[in-house]
CSV table of C-alpha atoms and ligand atoms in Angstrom, one decimal:
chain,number,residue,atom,x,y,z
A,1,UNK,CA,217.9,68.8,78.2
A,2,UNK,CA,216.1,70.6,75.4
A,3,UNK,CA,214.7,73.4,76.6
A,4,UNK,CA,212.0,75.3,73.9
A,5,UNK,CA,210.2,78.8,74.4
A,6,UNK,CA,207.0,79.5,72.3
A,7,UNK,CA,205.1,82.9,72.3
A,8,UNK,CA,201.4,83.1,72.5
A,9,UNK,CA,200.1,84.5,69.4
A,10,UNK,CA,196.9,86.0,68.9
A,11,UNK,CA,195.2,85.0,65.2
A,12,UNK,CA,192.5,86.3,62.7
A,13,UNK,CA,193.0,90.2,64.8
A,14,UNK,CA,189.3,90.2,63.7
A,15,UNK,CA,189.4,90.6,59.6
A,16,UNK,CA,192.2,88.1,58.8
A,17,UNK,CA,190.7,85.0,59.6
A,18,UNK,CA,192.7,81.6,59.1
A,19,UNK,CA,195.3,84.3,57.6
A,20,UNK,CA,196.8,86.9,59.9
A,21,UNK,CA,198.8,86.2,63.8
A,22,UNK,CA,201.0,87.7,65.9
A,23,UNK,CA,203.3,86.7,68.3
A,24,UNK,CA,202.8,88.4,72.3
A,25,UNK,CA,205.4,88.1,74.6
A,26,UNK,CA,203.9,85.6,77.1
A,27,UNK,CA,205.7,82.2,76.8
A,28,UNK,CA,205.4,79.2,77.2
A,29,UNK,CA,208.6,76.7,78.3
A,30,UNK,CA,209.0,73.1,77.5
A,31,UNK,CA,211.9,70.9,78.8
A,32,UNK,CA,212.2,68.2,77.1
A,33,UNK,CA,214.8,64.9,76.6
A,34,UNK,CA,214.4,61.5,75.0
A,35,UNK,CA,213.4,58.8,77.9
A,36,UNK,CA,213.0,55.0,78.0
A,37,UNK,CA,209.1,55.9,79.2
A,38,UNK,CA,207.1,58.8,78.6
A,39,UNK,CA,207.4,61.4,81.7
A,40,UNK,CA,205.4,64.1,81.8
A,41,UNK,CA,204.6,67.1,84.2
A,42,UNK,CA,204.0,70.4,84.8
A,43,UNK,CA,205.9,72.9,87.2
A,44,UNK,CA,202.8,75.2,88.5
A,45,UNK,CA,200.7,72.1,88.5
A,46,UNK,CA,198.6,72.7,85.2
A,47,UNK,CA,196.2,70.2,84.3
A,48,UNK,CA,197.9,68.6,81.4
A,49,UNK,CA,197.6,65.4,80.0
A,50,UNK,CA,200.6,63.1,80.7
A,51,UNK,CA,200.4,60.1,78.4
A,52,UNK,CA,200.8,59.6,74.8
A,53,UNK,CA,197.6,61.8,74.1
A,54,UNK,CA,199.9,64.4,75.2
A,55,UNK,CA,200.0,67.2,72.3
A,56,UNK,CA,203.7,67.7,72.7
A,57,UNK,CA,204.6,64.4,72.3
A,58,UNK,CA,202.3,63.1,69.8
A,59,UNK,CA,203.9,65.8,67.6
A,60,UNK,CA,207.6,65.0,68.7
A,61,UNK,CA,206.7,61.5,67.6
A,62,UNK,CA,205.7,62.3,64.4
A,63,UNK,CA,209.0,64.5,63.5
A,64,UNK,CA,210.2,60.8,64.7
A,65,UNK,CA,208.5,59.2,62.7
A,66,UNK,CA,209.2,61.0,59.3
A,67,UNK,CA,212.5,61.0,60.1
A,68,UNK,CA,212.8,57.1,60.5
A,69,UNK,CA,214.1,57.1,63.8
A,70,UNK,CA,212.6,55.0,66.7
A,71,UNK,CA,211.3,57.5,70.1
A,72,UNK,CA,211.1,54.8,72.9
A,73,UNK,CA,209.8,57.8,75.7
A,74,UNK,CA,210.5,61.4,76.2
A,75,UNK,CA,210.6,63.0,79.3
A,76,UNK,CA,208.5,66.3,79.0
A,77,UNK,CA,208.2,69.2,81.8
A,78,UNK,CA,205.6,72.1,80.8
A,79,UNK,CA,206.3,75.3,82.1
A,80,UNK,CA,202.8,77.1,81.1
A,81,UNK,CA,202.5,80.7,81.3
A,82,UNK,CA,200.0,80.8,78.2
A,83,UNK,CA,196.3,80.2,79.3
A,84,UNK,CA,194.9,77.4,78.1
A,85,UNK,CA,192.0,77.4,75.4
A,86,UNK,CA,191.2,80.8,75.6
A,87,UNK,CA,192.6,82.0,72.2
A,88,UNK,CA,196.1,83.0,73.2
A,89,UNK,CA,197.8,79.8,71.1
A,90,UNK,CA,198.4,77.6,73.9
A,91,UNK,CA,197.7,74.7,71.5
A,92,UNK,CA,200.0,76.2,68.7
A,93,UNK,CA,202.3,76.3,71.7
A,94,UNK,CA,202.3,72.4,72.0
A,95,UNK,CA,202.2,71.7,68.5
A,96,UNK,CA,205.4,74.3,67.8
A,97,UNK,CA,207.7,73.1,70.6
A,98,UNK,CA,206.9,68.9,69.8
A,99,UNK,CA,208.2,69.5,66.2
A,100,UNK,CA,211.2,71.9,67.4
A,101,UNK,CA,212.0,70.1,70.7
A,102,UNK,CA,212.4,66.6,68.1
A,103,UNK,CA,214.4,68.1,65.8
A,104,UNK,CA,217.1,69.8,68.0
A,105,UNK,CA,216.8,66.5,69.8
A,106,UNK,CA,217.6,64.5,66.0
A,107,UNK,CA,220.2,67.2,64.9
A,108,UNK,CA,218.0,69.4,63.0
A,109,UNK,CA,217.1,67.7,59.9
A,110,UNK,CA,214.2,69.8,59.3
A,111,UNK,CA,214.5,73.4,58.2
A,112,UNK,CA,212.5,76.1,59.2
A,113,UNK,CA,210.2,75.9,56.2
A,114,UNK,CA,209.7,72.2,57.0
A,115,UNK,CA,208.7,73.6,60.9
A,116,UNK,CA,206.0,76.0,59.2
A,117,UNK,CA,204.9,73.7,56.9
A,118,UNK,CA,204.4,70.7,59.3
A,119,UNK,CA,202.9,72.9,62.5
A,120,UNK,CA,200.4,74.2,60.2
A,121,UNK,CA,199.6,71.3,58.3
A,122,UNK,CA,199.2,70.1,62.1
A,123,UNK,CA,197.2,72.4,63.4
A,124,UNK,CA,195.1,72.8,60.4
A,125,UNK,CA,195.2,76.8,59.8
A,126,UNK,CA,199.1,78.8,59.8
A,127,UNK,CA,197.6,81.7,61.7
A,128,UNK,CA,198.8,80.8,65.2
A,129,UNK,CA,201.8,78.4,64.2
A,130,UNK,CA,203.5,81.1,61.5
A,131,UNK,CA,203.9,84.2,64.2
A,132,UNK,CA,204.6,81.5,67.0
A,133,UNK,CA,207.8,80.2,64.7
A,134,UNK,CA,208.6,83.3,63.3
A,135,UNK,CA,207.5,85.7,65.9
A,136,UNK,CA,205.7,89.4,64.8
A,137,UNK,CA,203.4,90.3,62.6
A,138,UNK,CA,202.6,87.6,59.8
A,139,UNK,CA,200.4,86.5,57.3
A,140,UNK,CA,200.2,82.9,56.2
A,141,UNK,CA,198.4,80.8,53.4
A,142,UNK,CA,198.4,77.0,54.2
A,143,UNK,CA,198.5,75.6,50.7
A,144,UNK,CA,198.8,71.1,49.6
A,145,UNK,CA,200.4,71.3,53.3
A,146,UNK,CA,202.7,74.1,52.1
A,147,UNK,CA,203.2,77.5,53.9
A,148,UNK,CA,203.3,80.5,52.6
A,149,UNK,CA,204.2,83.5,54.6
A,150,UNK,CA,205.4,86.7,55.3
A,151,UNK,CA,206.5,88.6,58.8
A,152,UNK,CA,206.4,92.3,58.5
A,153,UNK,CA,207.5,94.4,61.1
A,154,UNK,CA,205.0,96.6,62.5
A,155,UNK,CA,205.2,100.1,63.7
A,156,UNK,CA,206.3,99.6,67.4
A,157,UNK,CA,203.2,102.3,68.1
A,158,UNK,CA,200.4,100.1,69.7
A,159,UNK,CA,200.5,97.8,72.5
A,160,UNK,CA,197.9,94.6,73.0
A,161,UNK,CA,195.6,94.3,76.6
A,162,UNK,CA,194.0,90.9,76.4
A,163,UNK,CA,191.0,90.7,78.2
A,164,UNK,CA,190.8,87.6,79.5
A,165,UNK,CA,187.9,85.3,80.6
A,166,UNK,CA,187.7,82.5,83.5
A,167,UNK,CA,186.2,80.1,80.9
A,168,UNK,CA,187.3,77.9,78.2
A,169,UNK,CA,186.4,78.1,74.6
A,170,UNK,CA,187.0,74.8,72.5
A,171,UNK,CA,188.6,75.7,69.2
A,172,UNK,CA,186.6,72.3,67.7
A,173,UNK,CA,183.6,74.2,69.1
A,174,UNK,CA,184.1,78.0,68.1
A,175,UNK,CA,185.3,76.9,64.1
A,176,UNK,CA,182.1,74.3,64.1
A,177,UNK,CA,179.8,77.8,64.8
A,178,UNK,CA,181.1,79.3,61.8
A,179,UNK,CA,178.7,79.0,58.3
A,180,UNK,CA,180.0,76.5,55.5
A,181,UNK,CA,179.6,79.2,53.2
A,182,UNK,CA,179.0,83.4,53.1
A,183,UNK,CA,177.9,86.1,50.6
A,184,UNK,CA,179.9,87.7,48.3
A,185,UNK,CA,179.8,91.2,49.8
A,186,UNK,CA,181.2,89.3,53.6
A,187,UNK,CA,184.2,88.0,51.4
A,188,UNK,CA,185.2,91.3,50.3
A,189,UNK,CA,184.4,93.3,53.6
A,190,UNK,CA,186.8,90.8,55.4
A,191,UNK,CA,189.4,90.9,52.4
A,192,UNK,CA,189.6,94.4,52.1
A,193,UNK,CA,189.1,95.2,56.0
A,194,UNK,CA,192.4,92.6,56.9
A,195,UNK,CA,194.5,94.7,53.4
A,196,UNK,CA,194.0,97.5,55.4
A,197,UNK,CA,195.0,96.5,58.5
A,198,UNK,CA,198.2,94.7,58.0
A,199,UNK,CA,199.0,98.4,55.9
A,200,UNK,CA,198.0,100.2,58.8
A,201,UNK,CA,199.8,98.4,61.7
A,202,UNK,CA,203.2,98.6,59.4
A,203,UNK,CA,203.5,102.2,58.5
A,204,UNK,CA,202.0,103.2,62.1
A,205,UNK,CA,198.8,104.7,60.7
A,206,UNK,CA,196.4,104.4,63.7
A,207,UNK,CA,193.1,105.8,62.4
A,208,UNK,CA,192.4,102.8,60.0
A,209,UNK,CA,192.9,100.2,62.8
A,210,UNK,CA,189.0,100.1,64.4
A,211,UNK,CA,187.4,100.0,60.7
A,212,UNK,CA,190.3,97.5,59.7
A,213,UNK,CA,189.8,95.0,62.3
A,214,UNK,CA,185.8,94.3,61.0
A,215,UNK,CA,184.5,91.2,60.3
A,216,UNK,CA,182.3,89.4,59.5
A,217,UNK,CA,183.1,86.0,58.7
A,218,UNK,CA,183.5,84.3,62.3
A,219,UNK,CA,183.3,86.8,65.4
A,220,UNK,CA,179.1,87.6,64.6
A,221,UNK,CA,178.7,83.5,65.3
A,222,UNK,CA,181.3,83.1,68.0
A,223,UNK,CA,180.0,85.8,70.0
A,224,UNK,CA,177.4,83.8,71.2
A,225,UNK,CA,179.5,81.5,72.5
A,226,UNK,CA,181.0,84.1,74.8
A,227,UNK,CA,179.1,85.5,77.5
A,228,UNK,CA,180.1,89.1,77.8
A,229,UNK,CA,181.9,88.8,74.5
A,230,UNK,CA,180.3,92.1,72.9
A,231,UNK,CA,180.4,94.2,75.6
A,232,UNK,CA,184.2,93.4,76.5
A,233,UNK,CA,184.7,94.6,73.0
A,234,UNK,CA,182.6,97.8,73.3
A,235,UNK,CA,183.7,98.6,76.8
A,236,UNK,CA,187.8,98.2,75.6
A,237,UNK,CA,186.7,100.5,72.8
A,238,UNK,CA,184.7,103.0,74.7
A,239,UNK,CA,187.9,102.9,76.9
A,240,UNK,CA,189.9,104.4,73.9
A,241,UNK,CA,191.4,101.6,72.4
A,242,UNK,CA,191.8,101.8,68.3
A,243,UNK,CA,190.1,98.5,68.0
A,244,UNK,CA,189.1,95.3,69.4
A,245,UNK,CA,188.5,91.8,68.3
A,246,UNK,CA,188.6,88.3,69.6
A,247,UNK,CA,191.5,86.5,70.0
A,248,UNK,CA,191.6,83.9,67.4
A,249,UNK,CA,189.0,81.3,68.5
A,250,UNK,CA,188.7,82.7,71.7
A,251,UNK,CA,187.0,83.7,74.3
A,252,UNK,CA,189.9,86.2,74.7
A,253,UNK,CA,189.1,89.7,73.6
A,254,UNK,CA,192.3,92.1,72.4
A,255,UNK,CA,192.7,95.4,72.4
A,256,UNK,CA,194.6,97.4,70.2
A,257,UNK,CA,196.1,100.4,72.2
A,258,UNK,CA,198.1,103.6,71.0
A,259,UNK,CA,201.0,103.4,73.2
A,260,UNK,CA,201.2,107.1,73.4
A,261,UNK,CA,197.9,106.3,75.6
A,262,UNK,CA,199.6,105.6,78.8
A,263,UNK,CA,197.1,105.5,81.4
A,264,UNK,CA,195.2,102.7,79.0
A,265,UNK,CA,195.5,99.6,81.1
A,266,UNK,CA,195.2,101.4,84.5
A,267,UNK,CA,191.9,102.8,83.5
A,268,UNK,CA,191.1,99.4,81.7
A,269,UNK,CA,192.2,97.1,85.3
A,270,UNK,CA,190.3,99.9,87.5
A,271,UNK,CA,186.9,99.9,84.8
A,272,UNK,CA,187.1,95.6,84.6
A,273,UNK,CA,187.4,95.0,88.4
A,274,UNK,CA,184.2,96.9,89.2
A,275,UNK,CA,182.2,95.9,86.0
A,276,UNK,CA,183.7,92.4,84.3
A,277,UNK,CA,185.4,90.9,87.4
A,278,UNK,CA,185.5,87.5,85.3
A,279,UNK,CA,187.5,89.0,82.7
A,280,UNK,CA,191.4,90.0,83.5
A,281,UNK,CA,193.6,92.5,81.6
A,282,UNK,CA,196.4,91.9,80.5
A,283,UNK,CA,199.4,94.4,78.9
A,284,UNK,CA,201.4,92.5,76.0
A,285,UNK,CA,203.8,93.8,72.9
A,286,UNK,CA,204.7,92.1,70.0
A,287,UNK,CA,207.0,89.6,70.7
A,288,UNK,CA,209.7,89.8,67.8
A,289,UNK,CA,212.1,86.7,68.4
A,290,UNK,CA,209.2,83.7,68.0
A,291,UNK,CA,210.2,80.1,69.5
A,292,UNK,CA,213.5,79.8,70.5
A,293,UNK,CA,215.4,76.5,71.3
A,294,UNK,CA,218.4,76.0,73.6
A,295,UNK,CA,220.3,73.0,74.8
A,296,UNK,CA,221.4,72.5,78.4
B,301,HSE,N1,192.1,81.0,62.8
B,301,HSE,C1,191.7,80.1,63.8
B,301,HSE,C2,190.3,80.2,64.1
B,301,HSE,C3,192.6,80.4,65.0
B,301,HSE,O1,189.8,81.3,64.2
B,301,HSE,O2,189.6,79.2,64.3
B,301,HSE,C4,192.3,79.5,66.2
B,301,HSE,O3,193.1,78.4,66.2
């Protein structure tokens, strides 16, 4: 069997939106082997979809397709550690492991370029797919279904508590909140705001991270689509964490935390239990290797 490991990823870190990711080390594994019918199942018993509406295996199909080669079934089994639709890249997730899983399966006629190009293209925006693939720190451009990105390796000074919700956000729902079009001045705040922070977060220079992860392009319209939203973000920041955002289309919040600050995330669990028991810390790091595929 074919067995793939994707990293959750966290996109936009509040300025870069459609445009900046990284890759947390949560994971999600995927078994997976060609099959005369489609087989698929989960091994904690997560509600996911088991016919050919399946995101894995629509996208395995596809890398069948292009490459001309018949998939009769595929026999799928989802080991899910990502939460799903809360912002963390569970989708990305699917969408990354269909289009690996099918070409280690058809003997890696794609390269990785071709991956990037064809997750993004897939998913519609390369912020989740890029770090996913790549794992890190990365900023992506999606292009005439082209990819262009870079990872940079970040400072290894701040760690990542996700706060995380017991509700679902739509992706569809969160992106159809956002305005069709925005002032001048909310381009350049955004522009100059994400600059900033992927300088800061490389060369370690903390102070710059809770102006640099502003916005004002999507999280002022999504936060009223999550209940608590805003004061899970001032709470993680009266804390002491450098910043805080939402977690690509959420309803995840992150926290950006000096990892000098030790006693972060014990203060953070004891403050969340008593005040936001419907919200869940959680301690990640960047996650440096990105999807891996082995064979069995
Ligand atoms: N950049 C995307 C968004 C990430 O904010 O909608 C979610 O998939």
């Amino acid at each position: 069997m074919i067995q793939v490991r994707v990293p959750a990823t966290s996109a936009n870190m509040g300025s870069g939106y459609d445009s900046i990711g990284i890759a947390l080390n949560l994971y999600n594994t995927f078994y997976m082997e060609e099959s005369d019918t489609i087989d698929i199942s989960s091994t904690h018993g997560d509600d996911v979809p088991t016919d050919e509406s399946n995101l894995i295996y629509q996208c395995a199909k596809k890398i069948y397709d292009i490459c001309g080669k018949p998939l009769h079934g595929l026999k799928i089994v989802e080991d899910c550690a990502i939460p799903q639709t809360r912002g963390l890249g569970s989708s990305s997730a699917c969408t990354v492991a269909g289009i690996i899983g099918a070409n280690a399966m058809l003997g890696n006629p794609l390269d990785q370029q071709n991956i990037l190009d064809l997750a993004a293209t897939i998913e519609g925006h390369p912020d989740n797919s890029t770090p996913a693939i790549l794992g890190g720190f990365c900023a992506a451009l999606l292009e005439y279904g082209k990819v262009w990105s870079v990872r940079v390796p970040i400072a290894d000074k701040v760690d990542f508590v996700a706060f995380i919700p017991n509700f679902e956000l739509s992706t569809e729902k969160a992106r159809a909140a956002i305005p069709k079009t925005i002032p001048h001045h909310d381009a350049v705040f955004n522009l100059s705001r994400a600059a900033l922070l992927a300088g800061s977060l490389v060369t370690g220079d903390l102070k710059n991270i809770g102006v640099a992860v502003g916005d004002c392009l999507h999280q002022p319209y999504r936060f009223k689509l999550i209940p608590q939203g805003e004061e899970v973000v001032k709470s993680a920041q009266g804390l002491g964490a450098l910043g805080a955002f939402i977690s690509g289309a959420g309803p995840t919040i992150i926290a950006v935390v000096d990892k000098a600050d030790r006693t972060y995330f014990s203060r953070a669990q004891m403050y969340f239990a008593e005040r936001f028991p419907n919200w869940t810390p959680m301690l990640l790091d960047c996650d440096e290797v990105g999807a891996v595929v082995t064979q069995e």
